[in-house]
Amino acid sequence: AQIKGSLYLNCASFGQDVDLGGLEVGKELQTAGATFAADLTGGSLLVGNRLSINSTKFEGNVRLPDSTINGLIDTSGSAFAKRLDLKHTRVVGDVSFGSLTQANGVDISGMQIGGRVSLAGSSSAGPITAINTTIGGDLLISDPDHLELRDTTRLDGPFTLISAHLGGSLVMSGIR
């Protein structure tokens, strides 16, 4: 399926699995305020500009592997009860996991990210995995530009960074 404009799922509630696999969205895909009670999947999703899955409640797994985002990904303020899988996804811009709450792990292995990745202010009980990941900018576990987020990043699970390529700095100051 193809949508030449944007897809807005803001404040929607989904009780069953949602599959966006192979969908092409010309501009933006937005889910602010939505609730997904089951899995959200979308292998090979193509978004022309911005994937904004911020301030969203995900009770199932979120799997968007092998997708292409020709802008940025923003998951800020979202709550993920299960796993967030973005393996082998290509992102032209930044990826923000800021202030997200994650219970069961984030996998960004094999991702190609043109900008920076921020986990500043996030809380993750599960593992964060980045194997063979390329990040064009900084990897910010904490963010020195936002002092209000200092000491708020909490990673209780393992953080795996193997064979990753960073075009910028790795900032981990003040994490717990």
PDB file of C-alpha atoms in Angstrom:
ATOM      1  CA  ALA A   1       0.000   0.000   0.000  1.00  0.00           C
ATOM      2  CA  GLN A   2       1.070   3.559  -0.624  1.00  0.00           C
ATOM      3  CA  ILE A   3       0.050   6.825   1.030  1.00  0.00           C
ATOM      4  CA  LYS A   4       1.460   9.882  -0.752  1.00  0.00           C
ATOM      5  CA  GLY A   5       0.869  12.184   2.222  1.00  0.00           C
ATOM      6  CA  SER A   6       1.033  11.442   5.953  1.00  0.00           C
ATOM      7  CA  LEU A   7      -0.524   8.735   8.128  1.00  0.00           C
ATOM      8  CA  TYR A   8      -1.843   9.979  11.484  1.00  0.00           C
ATOM      9  CA  LEU A   9      -2.831   7.398  14.090  1.00  0.00           C
ATOM     10  CA  ASN A  10      -2.810   9.905  16.954  1.00  0.00           C
ATOM     11  CA  CYS A  11      -4.928   9.047  20.024  1.00  0.00           C
ATOM     12  CA  ALA A  12      -6.177   5.834  18.363  1.00  0.00           C
ATOM     13  CA  SER A  13      -6.603   2.535  20.240  1.00  0.00           C
ATOM     14  CA  PHE A  14      -5.767  -0.798  18.635  1.00  0.00           C
ATOM     15  CA  GLY A  15      -6.804  -4.042  20.376  1.00  0.00           C
ATOM     16  CA  GLN A  16      -5.283  -6.445  17.854  1.00  0.00           C
ATOM     17  CA  ASP A  17      -2.016  -6.709  15.940  1.00  0.00           C
ATOM     18  CA  VAL A  18      -1.294  -3.889  13.498  1.00  0.00           C
ATOM     19  CA  ASP A  19       0.825  -4.788  10.447  1.00  0.00           C
ATOM     20  CA  LEU A  20       2.318  -1.929   8.426  1.00  0.00           C
ATOM     21  CA  GLY A  21       4.699  -4.217   6.521  1.00  0.00           C
ATOM     22  CA  GLY A  22       5.617  -2.928   3.079  1.00  0.00           C
ATOM     23  CA  LEU A  23       3.638   0.304   3.570  1.00  0.00           C
ATOM     24  CA  GLU A  24       5.019   3.411   1.859  1.00  0.00           C
ATOM     25  CA  VAL A  25       4.184   6.722   3.536  1.00  0.00           C
ATOM     26  CA  GLY A  26       5.265   9.746   1.509  1.00  0.00           C
ATOM     27  CA  LYS A  27       5.674  12.181   4.400  1.00  0.00           C
ATOM     28  CA  GLU A  28       5.158  11.389   8.097  1.00  0.00           C
ATOM     29  CA  LEU A  29       3.809   8.530  10.186  1.00  0.00           C
ATOM     30  CA  GLN A  30       2.573   9.706  13.598  1.00  0.00           C
ATOM     31  CA  THR A  31       1.104   7.827  16.596  1.00  0.00           C
ATOM     32  CA  ALA A  32       1.155  10.421  19.422  1.00  0.00           C
ATOM     33  CA  GLY A  33      -1.195   9.454  22.233  1.00  0.00           C
ATOM     34  CA  ALA A  34      -2.158   6.120  20.662  1.00  0.00           C
ATOM     35  CA  THR A  35      -2.380   2.765  22.454  1.00  0.00           C
ATOM     36  CA  PHE A  36      -1.378  -0.525  20.823  1.00  0.00           C
ATOM     37  CA  ALA A  37      -2.619  -3.438  22.969  1.00  0.00           C
ATOM     38  CA  ALA A  38      -0.949  -6.062  20.742  1.00  0.00           C
ATOM     39  CA  ASP A  39       2.046  -6.172  18.379  1.00  0.00           C
ATOM     40  CA  LEU A  40       2.922  -3.436  15.896  1.00  0.00           C
ATOM     41  CA  THR A  41       4.889  -4.832  12.968  1.00  0.00           C
ATOM     42  CA  GLY A  42       6.133  -3.181   9.840  1.00  0.00           C
ATOM     43  CA  GLY A  43       8.995  -4.915   8.101  1.00  0.00           C
ATOM     44  CA  SER A  44      10.191  -2.966   5.056  1.00  0.00           C
ATOM     45  CA  LEU A  45       8.175   0.095   6.068  1.00  0.00           C
ATOM     46  CA  LEU A  46       9.154   3.178   4.034  1.00  0.00           C
ATOM     47  CA  VAL A  47       8.553   6.637   5.493  1.00  0.00           C
ATOM     48  CA  GLY A  48       9.458   9.650   3.382  1.00  0.00           C
ATOM     49  CA  ASN A  49      10.226  12.024   6.244  1.00  0.00           C
ATOM     50  CA  ARG A  50       9.540  11.375   9.922  1.00  0.00           C
ATOM     51  CA  LEU A  51       8.486   8.368  12.000  1.00  0.00           C
ATOM     52  CA  SER A  52       6.974   9.893  15.157  1.00  0.00           C
ATOM     53  CA  ILE A  53       5.927   7.120  17.511  1.00  0.00           C
ATOM     54  CA  ASN A  54       6.276   9.393  20.527  1.00  0.00           C
ATOM     55  CA  SER A  55       4.017   9.582  23.605  1.00  0.00           C
ATOM     56  CA  THR A  56       2.522   6.224  22.639  1.00  0.00           C
ATOM     57  CA  LYS A  57       1.742   3.158  24.764  1.00  0.00           C
ATOM     58  CA  PHE A  58       2.877  -0.148  23.243  1.00  0.00           C
ATOM     59  CA  GLU A  59       1.718  -3.248  25.144  1.00  0.00           C
ATOM     60  CA  GLY A  60       2.961  -5.734  22.516  1.00  0.00           C
ATOM     61  CA  ASN A  61       6.228  -6.033  20.637  1.00  0.00           C
ATOM     62  CA  VAL A  62       7.166  -3.340  18.138  1.00  0.00           C
ATOM     63  CA  ARG A  63       9.009  -4.800  15.151  1.00  0.00           C
ATOM     64  CA  LEU A  64      10.019  -2.519  12.282  1.00  0.00           C
ATOM     65  CA  PRO A  65      13.061  -4.313  10.808  1.00  0.00           C
ATOM     66  CA  ASP A  66      14.518  -3.594   7.381  1.00  0.00           C
ATOM     67  CA  SER A  67      12.643  -0.315   7.142  1.00  0.00           C
ATOM     68  CA  THR A  68      13.757   2.959   5.582  1.00  0.00           C
ATOM     69  CA  ILE A  69      13.083   6.311   7.227  1.00  0.00           C
ATOM     70  CA  ASN A  70      14.152   9.236   5.047  1.00  0.00           C
ATOM     71  CA  GLY A  71      14.136  11.615   8.000  1.00  0.00           C
ATOM     72  CA  LEU A  72      14.196  10.846  11.699  1.00  0.00           C
ATOM     73  CA  ILE A  73      12.690   8.497  14.281  1.00  0.00           C
ATOM     74  CA  ASP A  74      11.253   9.943  17.501  1.00  0.00           C
ATOM     75  CA  THR A  75      10.034   7.602  20.263  1.00  0.00           C
ATOM     76  CA  SER A  76      10.266  10.216  23.041  1.00  0.00           C
ATOM     77  CA  GLY A  77       7.907   9.705  25.945  1.00  0.00           C
ATOM     78  CA  SER A  78       6.629   6.331  24.712  1.00  0.00           C
ATOM     79  CA  ALA A  79       6.203   3.273  26.928  1.00  0.00           C
ATOM     80  CA  PHE A  80       7.183  -0.106  25.494  1.00  0.00           C
ATOM     81  CA  ALA A  81       6.020  -3.081  27.594  1.00  0.00           C
ATOM     82  CA  LYS A  82       7.821  -5.539  25.342  1.00  0.00           C
ATOM     83  CA  ARG A  83      10.653  -5.462  22.803  1.00  0.00           C
ATOM     84  CA  LEU A  84      11.443  -2.678  20.323  1.00  0.00           C
ATOM     85  CA  ASP A  85      13.131  -4.155  17.236  1.00  0.00           C
ATOM     86  CA  LEU A  86      14.572  -1.807  14.605  1.00  0.00           C
ATOM     87  CA  LYS A  87      17.180  -4.212  13.222  1.00  0.00           C
ATOM     88  CA  HIS A  88      18.684  -3.341   9.835  1.00  0.00           C
ATOM     89  CA  THR A  89      16.605  -0.164   9.521  1.00  0.00           C
ATOM     90  CA  ARG A  90      18.083   2.776   7.614  1.00  0.00           C
ATOM     91  CA  VAL A  91      17.499   6.284   8.974  1.00  0.00           C
ATOM     92  CA  VAL A  92      18.762   9.398   7.189  1.00  0.00           C
ATOM     93  CA  GLY A  93      18.552  11.668  10.260  1.00  0.00           C
ATOM     94  CA  ASP A  94      18.544  11.316  14.048  1.00  0.00           C
ATOM     95  CA  VAL A  95      16.973   8.689  16.292  1.00  0.00           C
ATOM     96  CA  SER A  96      15.579   9.914  19.615  1.00  0.00           C
ATOM     97  CA  PHE A  97      14.702   7.450  22.342  1.00  0.00           C
ATOM     98  CA  GLY A  98      14.572  10.320  24.853  1.00  0.00           C
ATOM     99  CA  SER A  99      12.406   9.803  27.941  1.00  0.00           C
ATOM    100  CA  LEU A 100      11.131   6.460  26.721  1.00  0.00           C
ATOM    101  CA  THR A 101      10.304   3.694  29.177  1.00  0.00           C
ATOM    102  CA  GLN A 102      11.273   0.244  27.979  1.00  0.00           C
ATOM    103  CA  ALA A 103      10.721  -3.006  29.853  1.00  0.00           C
ATOM    104  CA  ASN A 104      12.001  -5.706  27.543  1.00  0.00           C
ATOM    105  CA  GLY A 105      14.853  -4.445  25.375  1.00  0.00           C
ATOM    106  CA  VAL A 106      15.755  -2.380  22.328  1.00  0.00           C
ATOM    107  CA  ASP A 107      17.582  -3.901  19.353  1.00  0.00           C
ATOM    108  CA  ILE A 108      19.164  -1.505  16.863  1.00  0.00           C
ATOM    109  CA  SER A 109      21.640  -4.043  15.475  1.00  0.00           C
ATOM    110  CA  GLY A 110      22.628  -3.517  11.875  1.00  0.00           C
ATOM    111  CA  MET A 111      20.977  -0.095  11.715  1.00  0.00           C
ATOM    112  CA  GLN A 112      22.464   2.621   9.535  1.00  0.00           C
ATOM    113  CA  ILE A 113      21.756   6.008  11.109  1.00  0.00           C
ATOM    114  CA  GLY A 114      22.917   9.180   9.396  1.00  0.00           C
ATOM    115  CA  GLY A 115      22.592  11.439  12.432  1.00  0.00           C
ATOM    116  CA  ARG A 116      22.884  10.966  16.154  1.00  0.00           C
ATOM    117  CA  VAL A 117      21.153   8.588  18.568  1.00  0.00           C
ATOM    118  CA  SER A 118      19.905   9.828  21.928  1.00  0.00           C
ATOM    119  CA  LEU A 119      18.844   7.687  24.880  1.00  0.00           C
ATOM    120  CA  ALA A 120      19.015  10.663  27.274  1.00  0.00           C
ATOM    121  CA  GLY A 121      16.358  10.515  29.973  1.00  0.00           C
ATOM    122  CA  SER A 122      15.321   6.968  29.096  1.00  0.00           C
ATOM    123  CA  SER A 123      14.702   4.019  31.353  1.00  0.00           C
ATOM    124  CA  SER A 124      15.299   0.476  30.135  1.00  0.00           C
ATOM    125  CA  ALA A 125      14.987  -2.689  32.213  1.00  0.00           C
ATOM    126  CA  GLY A 126      15.868  -4.916  29.263  1.00  0.00           C
ATOM    127  CA  PRO A 127      18.972  -5.152  27.097  1.00  0.00           C
ATOM    128  CA  ILE A 128      19.963  -2.503  24.585  1.00  0.00           C
ATOM    129  CA  THR A 129      21.746  -4.153  21.676  1.00  0.00           C
ATOM    130  CA  ALA A 130      23.710  -2.402  18.929  1.00  0.00           C
ATOM    131  CA  ILE A 131      25.791  -4.928  16.990  1.00  0.00           C
ATOM    132  CA  ASN A 132      27.213  -3.844  13.606  1.00  0.00           C
ATOM    133  CA  THR A 133      25.370  -0.538  13.896  1.00  0.00           C
ATOM    134  CA  THR A 134      26.572   2.565  12.062  1.00  0.00           C
ATOM    135  CA  ILE A 135      25.811   5.948  13.621  1.00  0.00           C
ATOM    136  CA  GLY A 136      26.904   9.004  11.640  1.00  0.00           C
ATOM    137  CA  GLY A 137      26.861  11.321  14.664  1.00  0.00           C
ATOM    138  CA  ASP A 138      27.042  10.985  18.438  1.00  0.00           C
ATOM    139  CA  LEU A 139      25.629   8.205  20.606  1.00  0.00           C
ATOM    140  CA  LEU A 140      24.191  10.059  23.589  1.00  0.00           C
ATOM    141  CA  ILE A 141      23.335   7.882  26.564  1.00  0.00           C
ATOM    142  CA  SER A 142      23.158  11.160  28.451  1.00  0.00           C
ATOM    143  CA  ASP A 143      22.903  14.594  26.850  1.00  0.00           C
ATOM    144  CA  PRO A 144      25.275  17.363  27.970  1.00  0.00           C
ATOM    145  CA  ASP A 145      23.135  19.932  26.112  1.00  0.00           C
ATOM    146  CA  HIS A 146      20.072  19.172  28.280  1.00  0.00           C
ATOM    147  CA  LEU A 147      21.055  19.379  31.937  1.00  0.00           C
ATOM    148  CA  GLU A 148      17.460  18.674  33.011  1.00  0.00           C
ATOM    149  CA  LEU A 149      17.958  15.109  31.736  1.00  0.00           C
ATOM    150  CA  ARG A 150      21.225  14.599  33.608  1.00  0.00           C
ATOM    151  CA  ASP A 151      21.107  11.673  36.017  1.00  0.00           C
ATOM    152  CA  THR A 152      17.718  10.561  34.648  1.00  0.00           C
ATOM    153  CA  THR A 153      18.948   7.902  32.217  1.00  0.00           C
ATOM    154  CA  ARG A 154      18.598   4.473  33.799  1.00  0.00           C
ATOM    155  CA  LEU A 155      19.818   1.323  32.085  1.00  0.00           C
ATOM    156  CA  ASP A 156      19.162  -1.745  34.248  1.00  0.00           C
ATOM    157  CA  GLY A 157      19.766  -4.318  31.509  1.00  0.00           C
ATOM    158  CA  PRO A 158      22.976  -4.983  29.585  1.00  0.00           C
ATOM    159  CA  PHE A 159      24.151  -2.464  27.001  1.00  0.00           C
ATOM    160  CA  THR A 160      25.875  -4.231  24.087  1.00  0.00           C
ATOM    161  CA  LEU A 161      27.873  -2.163  21.612  1.00  0.00           C
ATOM    162  CA  ILE A 162      29.889  -4.535  19.381  1.00  0.00           C
ATOM    163  CA  SER A 163      31.469  -3.724  16.006  1.00  0.00           C
ATOM    164  CA  ALA A 164      29.627  -0.415  15.945  1.00  0.00           C
ATOM    165  CA  HIS A 165      30.874   2.581  13.986  1.00  0.00           C
ATOM    166  CA  LEU A 166      30.376   6.028  15.521  1.00  0.00           C
ATOM    167  CA  GLY A 167      30.986   9.163  13.482  1.00  0.00           C
ATOM    168  CA  GLY A 168      30.880  11.260  16.647  1.00  0.00           C
ATOM    169  CA  SER A 169      31.255  10.840  20.393  1.00  0.00           C
ATOM    170  CA  LEU A 170      29.955   8.325  22.917  1.00  0.00           C
ATOM    171  CA  VAL A 171      28.523  10.283  25.875  1.00  0.00           C
ATOM    172  CA  MET A 172      27.635   8.293  29.005  1.00  0.00           C
ATOM    173  CA  SER A 173      28.009  10.891  31.776  1.00  0.00           C
ATOM    174  CA  GLY A 174      25.587  10.646  34.690  1.00  0.00           C
ATOM    175  CA  ILE A 175      23.822   7.394  33.764  1.00  0.00           C
ATOM    176  CA  ARG A 176      22.654   4.984  36.462  1.00  0.00           C
TER     177      ARG A 176
END
